[in-house]
Coordinates of C-alpha atoms and ligand atoms in Angstrom, one line a residue:
X1 CA -110.7 -146.2 -34.6
X2 CA -110.8 -142.7 -33.2
X3 CA -114.0 -141.9 -31.3
X4 CA -114.7 -138.0 -30.9
X5 CA -111.6 -137.3 -32.6
X6 CA -111.2 -136.1 -36.5
X7 CA -108.2 -136.3 -38.1
X8 CA -109.1 -133.3 -40.7
X9 CA -112.6 -131.3 -40.5
X10 CA -116.0 -133.0 -42.0
X11 CA -117.5 -131.2 -45.6
X12 CA -120.9 -132.5 -44.7
X13 CA -122.3 -132.5 -48.3
X14 CA -125.2 -135.2 -48.0
X15 CA -127.2 -136.1 -44.8
X16 CA -129.7 -138.7 -43.3
X17 CA -132.2 -139.0 -40.8
X18 CA -133.5 -141.8 -39.6
X19 CA -137.2 -141.6 -38.7
X20 CA -139.9 -139.1 -40.5
X21 CA -141.9 -138.4 -37.8
X22 CA -143.3 -134.9 -36.3
X23 CA -139.6 -133.7 -35.6
X24 CA -137.6 -136.0 -38.2
X25 CA -139.7 -134.1 -41.3
X26 CA -140.1 -130.5 -40.1
X27 CA -136.9 -129.8 -38.9
X28 CA -134.9 -132.2 -42.5
X29 CA -137.9 -129.8 -44.3
X30 CA -136.1 -126.8 -42.4
X31 CA -132.1 -128.0 -42.5
X32 CA -133.0 -128.5 -46.7
X33 CA -134.9 -125.1 -47.1
X34 CA -132.1 -123.1 -45.5
X35 CA -129.2 -125.1 -47.0
X36 CA -129.9 -125.5 -51.3
X37 CA -126.4 -127.0 -51.2
X38 CA -126.7 -130.1 -48.2
X39 CA -128.7 -133.0 -50.1
X40 CA -130.7 -134.9 -47.0
X41 CA -132.5 -137.8 -47.4
X42 CA -135.0 -139.1 -44.7
X43 CA -135.1 -143.3 -44.1
X44 CA -138.1 -145.0 -42.1
X45 CA -139.0 -148.2 -41.4
X46 CA -142.6 -147.8 -41.7
X47 CA -143.6 -148.0 -45.3
X48 CA -146.7 -146.3 -45.5
X49 CA -145.6 -142.7 -43.5
X50 CA -142.7 -143.0 -46.2
X51 CA -145.1 -143.5 -49.5
X52 CA -147.6 -140.4 -47.8
X53 CA -144.8 -138.2 -47.5
X54 CA -143.8 -139.0 -51.0
X55 CA -147.3 -138.4 -51.8
X56 CA -148.1 -135.9 -54.6
X57 CA -151.6 -134.7 -53.5
X58 CA -149.4 -133.2 -50.2
X59 CA -153.3 -133.2 -48.0
X60 CA -151.7 -136.8 -48.0
X61 CA -148.3 -135.7 -46.1
X62 CA -148.7 -137.9 -42.6
X63 CA -148.2 -134.9 -40.2
X64 CA -150.5 -132.0 -40.4
X65 CA -148.1 -129.0 -38.9
X66 CA -149.1 -125.3 -40.9
X67 CA -146.5 -124.2 -43.2
X68 CA -144.9 -127.5 -44.1
X69 CA -146.4 -129.0 -47.0
X70 CA -145.9 -125.1 -49.0
X71 CA -142.2 -126.3 -48.0
X72 CA -142.0 -129.8 -49.2
X73 CA -143.5 -129.6 -52.5
X74 CA -140.4 -126.4 -53.4
X75 CA -137.2 -129.3 -51.9
X76 CA -139.5 -132.7 -52.6
X77 CA -136.6 -135.2 -54.7
X78 CA -134.6 -131.8 -55.0
X79 CA -133.0 -131.8 -51.5
X80 CA -134.8 -134.0 -49.7
X81 CA -136.0 -137.1 -50.2
X82 CA -138.3 -139.5 -48.4
X83 CA -137.2 -143.3 -48.5
X84 CA -136.8 -146.4 -46.8
X85 CA -133.7 -147.3 -48.4
X86 CA -131.7 -146.8 -45.8
X87 CA -128.7 -148.1 -46.0
X88 CA -127.7 -146.8 -49.1
X89 CA -128.6 -143.4 -47.3
X90 CA -126.6 -144.0 -43.9
X91 CA -123.5 -145.2 -46.2
X92 CA -123.4 -142.2 -48.6
X93 CA -123.8 -139.6 -45.7
X94 CA -121.1 -137.9 -43.8
X95 CA -123.7 -136.4 -41.1
X96 CA -126.4 -139.4 -40.2
X97 CA -129.3 -137.8 -37.5
X98 CA -131.2 -140.1 -34.7
X99 CA -134.8 -139.0 -35.2
X100 CA -136.4 -142.0 -33.6
X101 CA -139.7 -142.3 -30.7
X102 CA -137.9 -143.1 -27.8
X103 CA -141.7 -143.9 -26.3
X104 CA -141.6 -144.9 -22.0
X105 CA -141.5 -148.2 -21.5
X106 CA -144.3 -150.8 -21.5
X107 CA -142.4 -153.8 -20.3
X108 CA -139.9 -155.4 -18.2
X109 CA -137.2 -153.0 -15.9
X110 CA -138.4 -149.5 -15.9
X111 CA -141.7 -150.1 -17.0
X112 CA -143.9 -147.4 -17.2
X113 CA -141.3 -144.8 -16.4
X114 CA -138.4 -145.2 -18.4
X115 CA -137.5 -144.5 -21.9
X116 CA -137.7 -147.2 -24.2
X117 CA -134.2 -146.4 -26.4
X118 CA -134.9 -150.1 -28.5
X119 CA -135.1 -148.7 -31.7
X120 CA -132.2 -146.0 -30.8
X121 CA -130.0 -149.2 -30.6
X122 CA -131.0 -150.3 -33.2
X123 CA -130.0 -147.4 -35.1
X124 CA -126.9 -147.5 -33.3
X125 CA -126.2 -150.5 -34.2
X126 CA -127.7 -150.4 -38.3
X127 CA -125.4 -147.2 -38.3
X128 CA -121.9 -149.7 -37.2
X129 CA -122.7 -152.3 -39.6
X130 CA -123.4 -150.9 -42.2
X131 CA -121.4 -147.2 -41.9
X132 CA -117.8 -147.7 -44.4
X133 CA -116.1 -143.7 -44.3
X134 CA -116.8 -141.5 -41.2
X135 CA -119.4 -139.7 -40.0
X136 CA -121.0 -137.1 -37.3
X137 CA -124.2 -139.2 -35.1
X138 CA -126.5 -136.5 -34.0
X139 CA -129.5 -137.3 -31.5
X140 CA -132.2 -135.2 -32.1
X141 CA -134.7 -137.9 -30.5
X142 CA -135.0 -136.9 -26.6
X143 CA -132.5 -138.8 -24.4
X144 CA -131.9 -139.3 -21.6
X145 CA -128.7 -137.7 -19.8
X146 CA -125.7 -140.2 -20.5
X147 CA -127.0 -141.6 -23.8
X148 CA -123.7 -140.6 -25.9
X149 CA -121.8 -143.5 -24.3
X150 CA -124.0 -146.0 -25.0
X151 CA -124.0 -145.3 -28.7
X152 CA -121.0 -144.6 -28.1
X153 CA -120.1 -147.9 -26.8
X154 CA -121.8 -149.7 -29.8
X155 CA -120.6 -147.5 -32.4
X156 CA -116.9 -148.3 -30.8
X157 CA -117.3 -151.9 -30.1
X158 CA -119.5 -153.0 -33.8
X159 CA -118.4 -150.5 -36.1
X160 CA -116.4 -150.8 -38.7
X161 CA -112.9 -149.4 -37.6
X162 CA -114.0 -146.3 -38.9
X163 CA -114.4 -142.6 -36.6
X164 CA -117.7 -141.9 -35.5
X165 CA -118.4 -139.2 -33.0
X166 CA -121.8 -138.0 -31.6
X167 CA -123.2 -134.9 -31.1
X168 CA -126.3 -133.7 -28.7
X169 CA -128.9 -131.2 -30.5
X170 CA -131.9 -131.4 -28.8
X171 CA -135.3 -130.2 -30.7
X172 CA -137.2 -127.5 -28.7
X173 CA -139.5 -127.4 -31.6
X174 CA -143.4 -127.6 -30.3
X175 CA -146.6 -128.9 -32.3
X176 CA -148.6 -127.2 -34.5
X177 CA -145.8 -124.2 -34.5
X178 CA -142.8 -126.4 -35.7
X179 CA -142.2 -124.4 -38.9
X180 CA -142.6 -121.2 -37.5
X181 CA -140.0 -122.2 -34.4
X182 CA -138.0 -124.1 -36.6
X183 CA -137.4 -120.7 -38.4
X184 CA -136.9 -118.8 -35.3
X185 CA -135.8 -120.6 -32.7
X186 CA -135.0 -119.4 -29.6
X187 CA -132.1 -121.0 -29.7
X188 CA -130.4 -124.6 -30.7
X189 CA -128.7 -126.5 -28.6
X190 CA -125.1 -129.0 -29.3
X191 CA -123.7 -130.8 -27.2
X192 CA -120.4 -132.8 -27.9
X193 CA -116.7 -133.3 -27.1
X194 CA -115.4 -132.1 -30.8
X195 CA -115.0 -128.6 -31.8
X196 CA -114.4 -129.9 -35.6
X197 CA -117.4 -132.1 -35.5
X198 CA -119.5 -129.4 -33.1
X199 CA -119.1 -127.2 -35.8
X200 CA -119.6 -128.9 -38.6
X201 CA -123.2 -128.7 -36.9
X202 CA -123.0 -125.4 -35.4
X203 CA -122.2 -124.5 -39.5
X204 CA -125.4 -126.0 -41.2
X205 CA -127.5 -124.3 -38.6
X206 CA -125.5 -120.3 -38.9
X207 CA -127.3 -120.6 -42.5
X208 CA -130.1 -119.2 -41.1
X209 CA -130.2 -118.9 -37.4
X210 CA -127.8 -115.7 -35.9
X211 CA -124.3 -117.3 -34.4
X212 CA -125.1 -116.4 -31.0
X213 CA -128.2 -118.5 -30.6
X214 CA -126.3 -121.9 -31.0
X215 CA -124.9 -122.8 -27.5
X216 CA -122.5 -125.5 -27.3
X217 CA -122.2 -127.6 -24.4
X218 CA -121.0 -131.0 -23.4
X219 CA -123.2 -134.4 -24.0
X220 CA -124.5 -134.6 -21.1
X221 CA -125.6 -130.5 -20.3
X222 CA -126.9 -130.7 -23.8
X223 CA -128.6 -133.9 -23.2
X224 CA -129.9 -133.3 -19.9
X225 CA -131.6 -129.3 -21.5
X226 CA -133.8 -131.0 -23.3
X227 CA -136.2 -132.9 -20.2
X228 CA -135.1 -130.0 -18.2
X229 CA -136.9 -127.6 -20.0
X230 CA -139.9 -129.8 -21.0
X231 CA -140.1 -130.4 -17.4
X232 CA -140.2 -126.8 -16.1
X233 CA -142.8 -126.3 -19.2
X234 CA -145.5 -128.9 -17.8
X235 CA -144.9 -127.4 -14.1
X236 CA -146.0 -124.2 -14.9
X237 CA -148.8 -125.9 -16.7
X238 CA -149.8 -127.4 -13.4
X239 CA -148.9 -124.9 -11.4
X240 CA -151.7 -123.0 -13.4
X241 CA -154.1 -126.3 -13.3
X242 CA -153.4 -126.4 -9.6
X243 CA -154.5 -122.5 -9.0
X244 CA -157.5 -123.5 -11.5
X245 CA -159.0 -125.9 -8.6
X246 CA -158.3 -123.2 -5.8
X247 CA -160.2 -120.0 -8.3
X248 CA -163.4 -122.3 -8.8
X249 CA -163.7 -122.5 -4.5
X250 CA -162.5 -118.9 -4.1
X251 CA -164.5 -116.9 -6.8
X252 CA -161.3 -115.9 -8.4
X253 CA -160.7 -115.9 -11.9
X254 CA -157.7 -118.0 -13.1
X255 CA -157.8 -115.7 -16.5
X256 CA -157.0 -112.9 -13.9
X257 CA -155.1 -114.4 -12.3
X258 CA -151.8 -115.5 -14.8
X259 CA -152.5 -112.0 -16.3
X260 CA -151.5 -110.4 -13.2
X261 CA -148.8 -113.4 -12.6
X262 CA -147.5 -113.2 -16.2
X263 CA -146.9 -109.4 -16.3
X264 CA -144.0 -110.1 -13.8
X265 CA -141.0 -110.3 -16.1
X266 CA -139.3 -112.6 -14.3
X267 CA -142.5 -114.9 -14.4
X268 CA -143.2 -113.6 -18.0
X269 CA -147.1 -114.7 -19.3
X270 CA -146.0 -117.7 -21.3
X271 CA -147.3 -121.6 -20.3
X272 CA -149.5 -119.8 -17.8
X273 CA -153.8 -121.1 -19.7
X274 CA -154.9 -123.4 -17.1
X275 CA -156.4 -126.1 -19.3
X276 CA -158.2 -129.6 -19.0
X277 CA -154.5 -131.0 -19.3
X278 CA -151.8 -130.9 -20.5
X279 CA -150.8 -133.7 -23.2
X280 CA -149.0 -134.9 -25.9
X281 CA -146.1 -137.6 -27.1
X282 CA -143.4 -135.5 -24.7
X283 CA -144.4 -133.7 -21.4
X284 CA -145.2 -136.7 -19.9
X285 CA -142.8 -139.0 -20.9
X286 CA -139.7 -136.7 -20.7
X287 CA -141.3 -136.1 -16.4
X288 CA -141.3 -139.4 -16.1
X289 CA -137.6 -140.5 -17.2
X290 CA -136.1 -137.4 -15.5
X291 CA -137.6 -138.5 -12.6
X292 CA -136.9 -142.3 -12.8
X293 CA -133.4 -140.9 -13.8
X294 CA -133.6 -138.9 -10.2
X295 CA -134.1 -142.1 -8.8
X296 CA -132.2 -144.4 -10.1
X297 CA -129.4 -142.0 -8.3
X298 CA -131.1 -142.3 -4.9
X299 CA -132.3 -138.7 -5.2
X300 CA -135.6 -139.3 -4.2
X301 CA -136.7 -136.0 -2.9
X302 CA -135.8 -135.1 -6.5
X303 CA -138.1 -137.1 -8.2
X304 CA -140.5 -137.1 -5.9
X305 CA -140.8 -132.7 -6.7
X306 CA -140.9 -133.4 -10.4
X307 CA -143.2 -136.5 -10.2
X308 CA -146.2 -134.1 -8.4
X309 CA -146.8 -132.5 -12.1
X310 CA -147.9 -135.3 -13.7
X311 CA -149.9 -136.2 -10.5
X312 CA -151.5 -132.9 -10.3
X313 CA -152.2 -133.1 -14.5
X314 CA -154.1 -136.2 -13.9
X315 CA -156.2 -134.9 -11.3
X316 CA -156.7 -131.9 -13.9
X317 CA -158.2 -134.4 -16.1
X318 CA -160.2 -136.7 -13.5
X319 CA -161.9 -133.4 -12.4
X320 CA -162.8 -132.3 -15.5
X321 CA -165.1 -135.6 -15.8
X322 CA -165.7 -135.4 -12.6
X323 CA -167.2 -132.2 -12.6
X324 CA -169.1 -133.0 -16.0
X325 CA -171.1 -136.4 -14.2
X326 CA -171.6 -134.9 -11.2
X327 CA -172.8 -131.8 -13.0
X328 CA -175.4 -133.9 -15.5
X329 CA -177.2 -135.1 -12.1
X330 CA -174.7 -137.5 -11.2
X331 CA -174.8 -139.6 -14.4
X332 CA -174.1 -139.9 -17.9
X333 CA -175.2 -143.4 -18.4
X334 CA -176.9 -143.1 -22.1
X335 CA -176.2 -139.2 -22.1
X336 CA -174.8 -138.3 -25.2
X337 CA -172.0 -136.0 -24.8
X338 CA -170.4 -133.7 -27.6
X339 CA -166.4 -133.4 -28.1
X340 CA -165.7 -131.1 -30.1
X341 CA -161.0 -131.7 -30.7
X342 CA -159.8 -134.8 -30.1
X343 CA -155.8 -133.3 -30.5
X344 CA -153.5 -132.5 -27.6
X345 CA -153.3 -129.0 -28.9
X346 CA -154.8 -127.1 -31.2
X347 CA -152.8 -127.0 -35.2
X348 CA -151.9 -130.1 -35.3
X349 CA -153.6 -133.8 -36.1
X350 CA -151.3 -135.2 -32.9
X351 CA -153.1 -137.4 -31.1
X352 CA -150.6 -138.9 -28.3
X353 CA -152.0 -138.2 -24.3
X354 CA -154.3 -135.9 -25.8
X355 CA -156.1 -135.0 -22.0
X356 CA -159.5 -136.1 -23.8
X357 CA -158.3 -139.6 -24.7
X358 CA -158.5 -139.9 -20.5
X359 CA -161.9 -137.8 -20.2
X360 CA -163.6 -139.9 -22.9
X361 CA -162.2 -143.5 -21.0
X362 CA -163.5 -142.1 -17.4
X363 CA -167.0 -140.5 -19.4
X364 CA -167.0 -144.3 -21.1
X365 CA -167.0 -146.3 -18.3
X366 CA -170.0 -144.6 -16.9
X367 CA -171.7 -145.5 -19.9
X368 CA -171.7 -142.3 -21.8
X369 CA -172.2 -142.5 -25.6
X370 CA -169.4 -140.0 -27.0
X371 CA -169.7 -138.0 -29.9
X372 CA -166.4 -136.5 -31.8
X373 CA -165.7 -133.6 -34.3
X374 CA -162.1 -133.1 -34.5
X375 CA -161.1 -130.5 -37.8
X376 CA -157.7 -133.0 -38.4
X377 CA -157.8 -136.2 -36.6
X378 CA -159.0 -138.8 -38.9
X379 CA -161.6 -141.0 -36.4
X380 CA -159.5 -143.9 -36.3
X381 CA -157.0 -142.4 -34.6
X382 CA -159.8 -141.8 -31.9
X383 CA -160.5 -145.8 -31.5
X384 CA -157.1 -146.3 -31.8
X385 CA -155.7 -144.3 -28.7
X386 CA -159.0 -146.1 -26.7
X387 CA -158.2 -149.1 -28.0
X388 CA -154.5 -148.5 -26.8
X389 CA -155.2 -148.4 -23.0
X390 CA -157.1 -151.7 -22.7
X391 CA -159.5 -150.5 -20.7
X392 CA -162.7 -152.2 -22.6
X393 CA -163.2 -154.4 -25.8
X394 CA -162.8 -152.9 -29.6
X395 CA -166.0 -153.2 -29.9
X396 CA -167.4 -152.1 -26.7
X397 CA -165.3 -148.3 -27.6
X398 CA -166.9 -149.0 -31.2
X399 CA -170.8 -148.5 -29.3
X400 CA -169.5 -146.1 -27.0
X401 CA -167.8 -143.7 -30.1
X402 CA -168.5 -141.8 -32.9
X403 CA -166.9 -140.1 -35.4
X404 CA -168.8 -137.0 -36.5
X405 CA -167.3 -135.1 -39.6
X406 CA -170.0 -131.7 -38.7
X407 CA -169.6 -129.6 -35.7
X408 CA -173.3 -129.4 -35.8
X409 CA -173.8 -133.8 -36.3
X410 CA -171.6 -134.5 -33.7
X411 CA -174.3 -131.6 -30.9
X412 CA -177.1 -132.3 -31.8
X413 CA -179.0 -134.0 -29.7
X414 CA -176.4 -134.2 -27.2
X415 CA -177.1 -133.5 -23.5
X416 CA -173.6 -131.5 -23.1
X417 CA -170.3 -130.5 -25.2
X418 CA -166.8 -131.0 -24.1
X419 CA -164.3 -128.4 -25.6
X420 CA -161.2 -130.5 -25.9
X421 CA -159.0 -128.3 -28.3
X422 CA -158.2 -124.7 -28.6
X423 CA -159.1 -125.3 -32.5
X424 CA -159.7 -121.5 -33.3
X425 CA -162.8 -122.6 -35.6
X426 CA -165.2 -122.9 -32.1
X427 CA -165.7 -119.6 -31.7
X428 CA -166.9 -118.8 -35.1
X429 CA -169.7 -121.3 -34.5
X430 CA -172.9 -120.5 -34.7
X431 CA -173.5 -121.4 -31.6
X432 CA -177.9 -120.1 -31.8
X433 CA -178.2 -122.8 -33.8
X434 CA -176.3 -125.7 -31.6
X435 CA -178.0 -124.8 -29.0
X436 CA -181.6 -125.3 -30.6
X437 CA -180.8 -128.5 -31.6
X438 CA -179.2 -130.1 -28.1
X439 CA -181.0 -131.6 -25.4
X440 CA -181.6 -128.9 -22.1
X441 CA -180.2 -128.3 -20.3
X442 CA -178.3 -127.2 -22.4
X443 CA -174.3 -127.9 -21.2
X444 CA -170.9 -126.8 -22.0
X445 CA -167.7 -128.2 -20.4
X446 CA -165.3 -125.3 -21.9
X447 CA -161.7 -127.8 -21.1
X448 CA -160.0 -124.5 -22.8
X449 CA -161.3 -121.6 -21.7
X450 CA -161.6 -120.5 -25.4
X451 CA -165.8 -119.0 -25.1
X452 CA -167.1 -116.2 -24.1
X453 CA -168.9 -116.7 -20.8
X454 CA -171.7 -115.0 -20.6
X455 CA -172.1 -114.8 -25.0
X456 CA -173.4 -118.8 -24.1
X457 CA -175.0 -117.5 -21.3
X458 CA -176.8 -115.5 -23.0
X459 CA -178.2 -117.7 -26.0
X460 CA -179.6 -120.2 -22.8
X461 CA -176.4 -122.4 -22.5
X462 CA -175.2 -123.6 -18.3
X463 CA -171.3 -122.7 -19.0
X464 CA -168.4 -124.4 -17.2
X465 CA -165.0 -123.2 -17.7
X466 CA -161.8 -123.9 -15.8
X467 CA -160.7 -121.8 -13.0
X468 CA -163.7 -119.2 -12.6
Ligands
NAD1 P1 -142.4 -140.2 -34.4 O1 -143.2 -140.9 -33.6 O2 -143.5 -139.3 -35.0 O3 -141.2 -140.8 -35.9 C1 -140.0 -141.5 -35.3 C2 -140.4 -142.4 -36.2 O4 -138.6 -143.4 -36.5 C3 -141.4 -143.8 -36.3 O5 -141.5 -143.0 -37.9 C4 -140.8 -145.2 -37.2 O6 -141.6 -145.5 -38.0 C5 -139.4 -144.3 -36.9 N1 -138.7 -145.1 -36.5 C6 -138.2 -145.8 -35.4 N2 -137.4 -146.8 -35.4 C7 -137.0 -146.8 -36.8 C8 -136.0 -147.5 -37.1 N3 -134.7 -148.3 -36.4 N4 -134.8 -146.9 -38.4 C9 -136.0 -146.0 -39.1 N5 -137.0 -145.2 -38.6 C10 -137.5 -145.8 -37.6 O7 -141.8 -139.4 -32.9 P2 -141.1 -138.1 -32.8 O8 -142.5 -137.3 -32.8 O9 -140.9 -137.3 -34.5 O10 -140.1 -138.4 -31.4 C11 -139.0 -138.6 -32.0 C12 -138.3 -137.7 -31.0 O11 -138.2 -136.8 -31.0 C13 -138.8 -138.3 -29.9 O12 -137.8 -139.2 -28.9 C14 -139.2 -137.3 -29.3 O13 -139.6 -137.2 -28.0 C15 -138.4 -136.4 -29.9 N6 -139.1 -134.7 -29.4 C16 -140.7 -134.9 -30.1 C17 -141.3 -133.6 -30.1 C18 -142.6 -133.2 -30.8 O14 -142.9 -132.1 -30.6 N7 -143.3 -134.3 -31.4 C19 -140.2 -132.8 -30.1 C20 -138.9 -132.3 -29.3 C21 -139.0 -133.2 -29.5
UGA2 C1 -143.5 -129.1 -26.2 C2 -142.9 -128.4 -25.9 O1 -143.4 -127.3 -26.0 C3 -141.6 -128.3 -27.4 O2 -140.5 -127.5 -26.8 C4 -141.0 -129.9 -27.3 O3 -140.0 -129.7 -28.3 C5 -141.7 -130.7 -27.6 O4 -143.3 -130.3 -26.0 C6 -141.2 -132.6 -27.9 O5 -140.5 -132.2 -26.7 O6 -142.0 -132.9 -27.8 P1 -146.0 -129.8 -27.2 O7 -146.1 -130.5 -26.5 O8 -145.8 -130.0 -29.2 O9 -144.0 -128.7 -27.2 O10 -146.5 -129.0 -27.5 P2 -146.9 -127.2 -25.9 O11 -147.2 -126.3 -26.5 O12 -146.0 -127.3 -25.3 O13 -147.7 -128.1 -25.4 C7 -148.2 -129.3 -24.6 C8 -149.5 -129.9 -24.3 O14 -150.0 -128.4 -22.4 C9 -150.8 -129.2 -24.7 O15 -151.4 -130.0 -24.0 C10 -151.2 -128.0 -24.3 O16 -152.4 -127.9 -24.5 C11 -150.3 -127.7 -23.0 N1 -150.9 -126.3 -22.7 C12 -149.6 -125.5 -23.0 C13 -151.1 -125.9 -21.6 O17 -152.6 -126.7 -20.7 N2 -151.2 -124.3 -20.9 C14 -150.4 -124.1 -21.7 O18 -150.4 -122.7 -20.6 C15 -150.1 -124.1 -22.5

């Protein structure tokens, strides 16, 4: 058994990607589009997800991402395949991407902090069990630093005596802009020990990514860079959100402050939008994981520093709902609160860790009646998100929350509107009509600062935004 070293260069004709999710689907679609000679099979244990990826009706794809369905339409069943035949796809491929979920642990040691690596380990064991020829195994999932060591050990101890090489190739796409991010990445990061294996993967990206944007590092730098990038991005959002609270007490305007500091080229303008709080499947998970790793090395100051990003984000969500309750005369009991948006950001149907979930949960504790409209999120997802919190019974959630397929229905007879997602269409609604059908005074709490304050006030709304 030789680990980390190939005797001859590996030619990649076939790729298998384990995990047909928000990363596996779009990433492989873009790799396949740019490498028509490589056959890519994305496999998953979730049969329904694979069936949806294979659906003739492209509106049924399991993931909504601008530009994705057009690529899938062109190359599906040509060089991009979706399948549940995991063993077959592993066996026939020279390169295998692991792109499964790595959620925060909900049990045992590290509960609520560490990344749960059971799905990644199952993949490594499966690869070891079925692989009969040499393979390059690529970590695409976001993993704690030094995970490659565990994967290596499993492959080494349970494999069929063939050669494996592990690469770390974390993904930096953001949802809602995934296709553009993949087509024009700021950089592609490849960490590994064998130059030959690194170059095999670099060649695949080089079909559309300029060489100078393909970074080669050691395994551990690559794994740690992914957690660090997310921590830095989330930290910027928490930083501007902390200033938004100060703005509300001082008549400074957070949009103006963000613009003024963002024009400093050392700071830059991105990720300075004050909001109701960041959501998404990764920021919180990855920072908690970073904090857990730091504590495991007894680096308590490092851990405390990063933990504050999460504490600030929780505070921002809580403060939004507290302000809404206080403004509505200290009670929302029995009052209809219309949520515009449930997704964690615009242009995605993903709701994981969306601020909307936590704000709704808080308002439901105060016996509010919540009506939700989101252009892309399905009704059952909203109830699942709330049921997952286990704050109250499923029946109580069903009684407290309703889903409407029109924004005008959702806001009719509402005491207040909470804007939770920055969907573009919200700006173009007939706000006079919405005002006329609401209870008075009609309140808007704009958790994304997307509406025009003067216009809303002229119509008659009592308009509250973040940090102004
Ligand atoms: P996801 O939940 O959308 O998809 C993961 C898929 O893996 C699921 O469909 C699941 O059924 C499948 N799976 C789990 N175990 C399996 C197994 N043993 N065999 C076959 N299939 C299995 O997750 P995601 O959002 O695509 O995230 C995947 C990884 O990428 C995570 O580590 C995440 O941190 C990272 N990441 C996510 C994003 C993002 O925007 N969502 C961006 C960058 C990195
Ligand atoms: C983020 C990173 O941007 C990606 O680089 C990374 O690959 C990904 O996490 C991941 O590892 O999963 P994503 O969570 O999809 O991508 O979306 P972002 O655009 O980063 O937004 C995250 C959250 O922060 C959203 O709720 C968004 O509304 C919020 N946000 C973002 C703000 O409140 N203000 C901002 O200025 C920017």
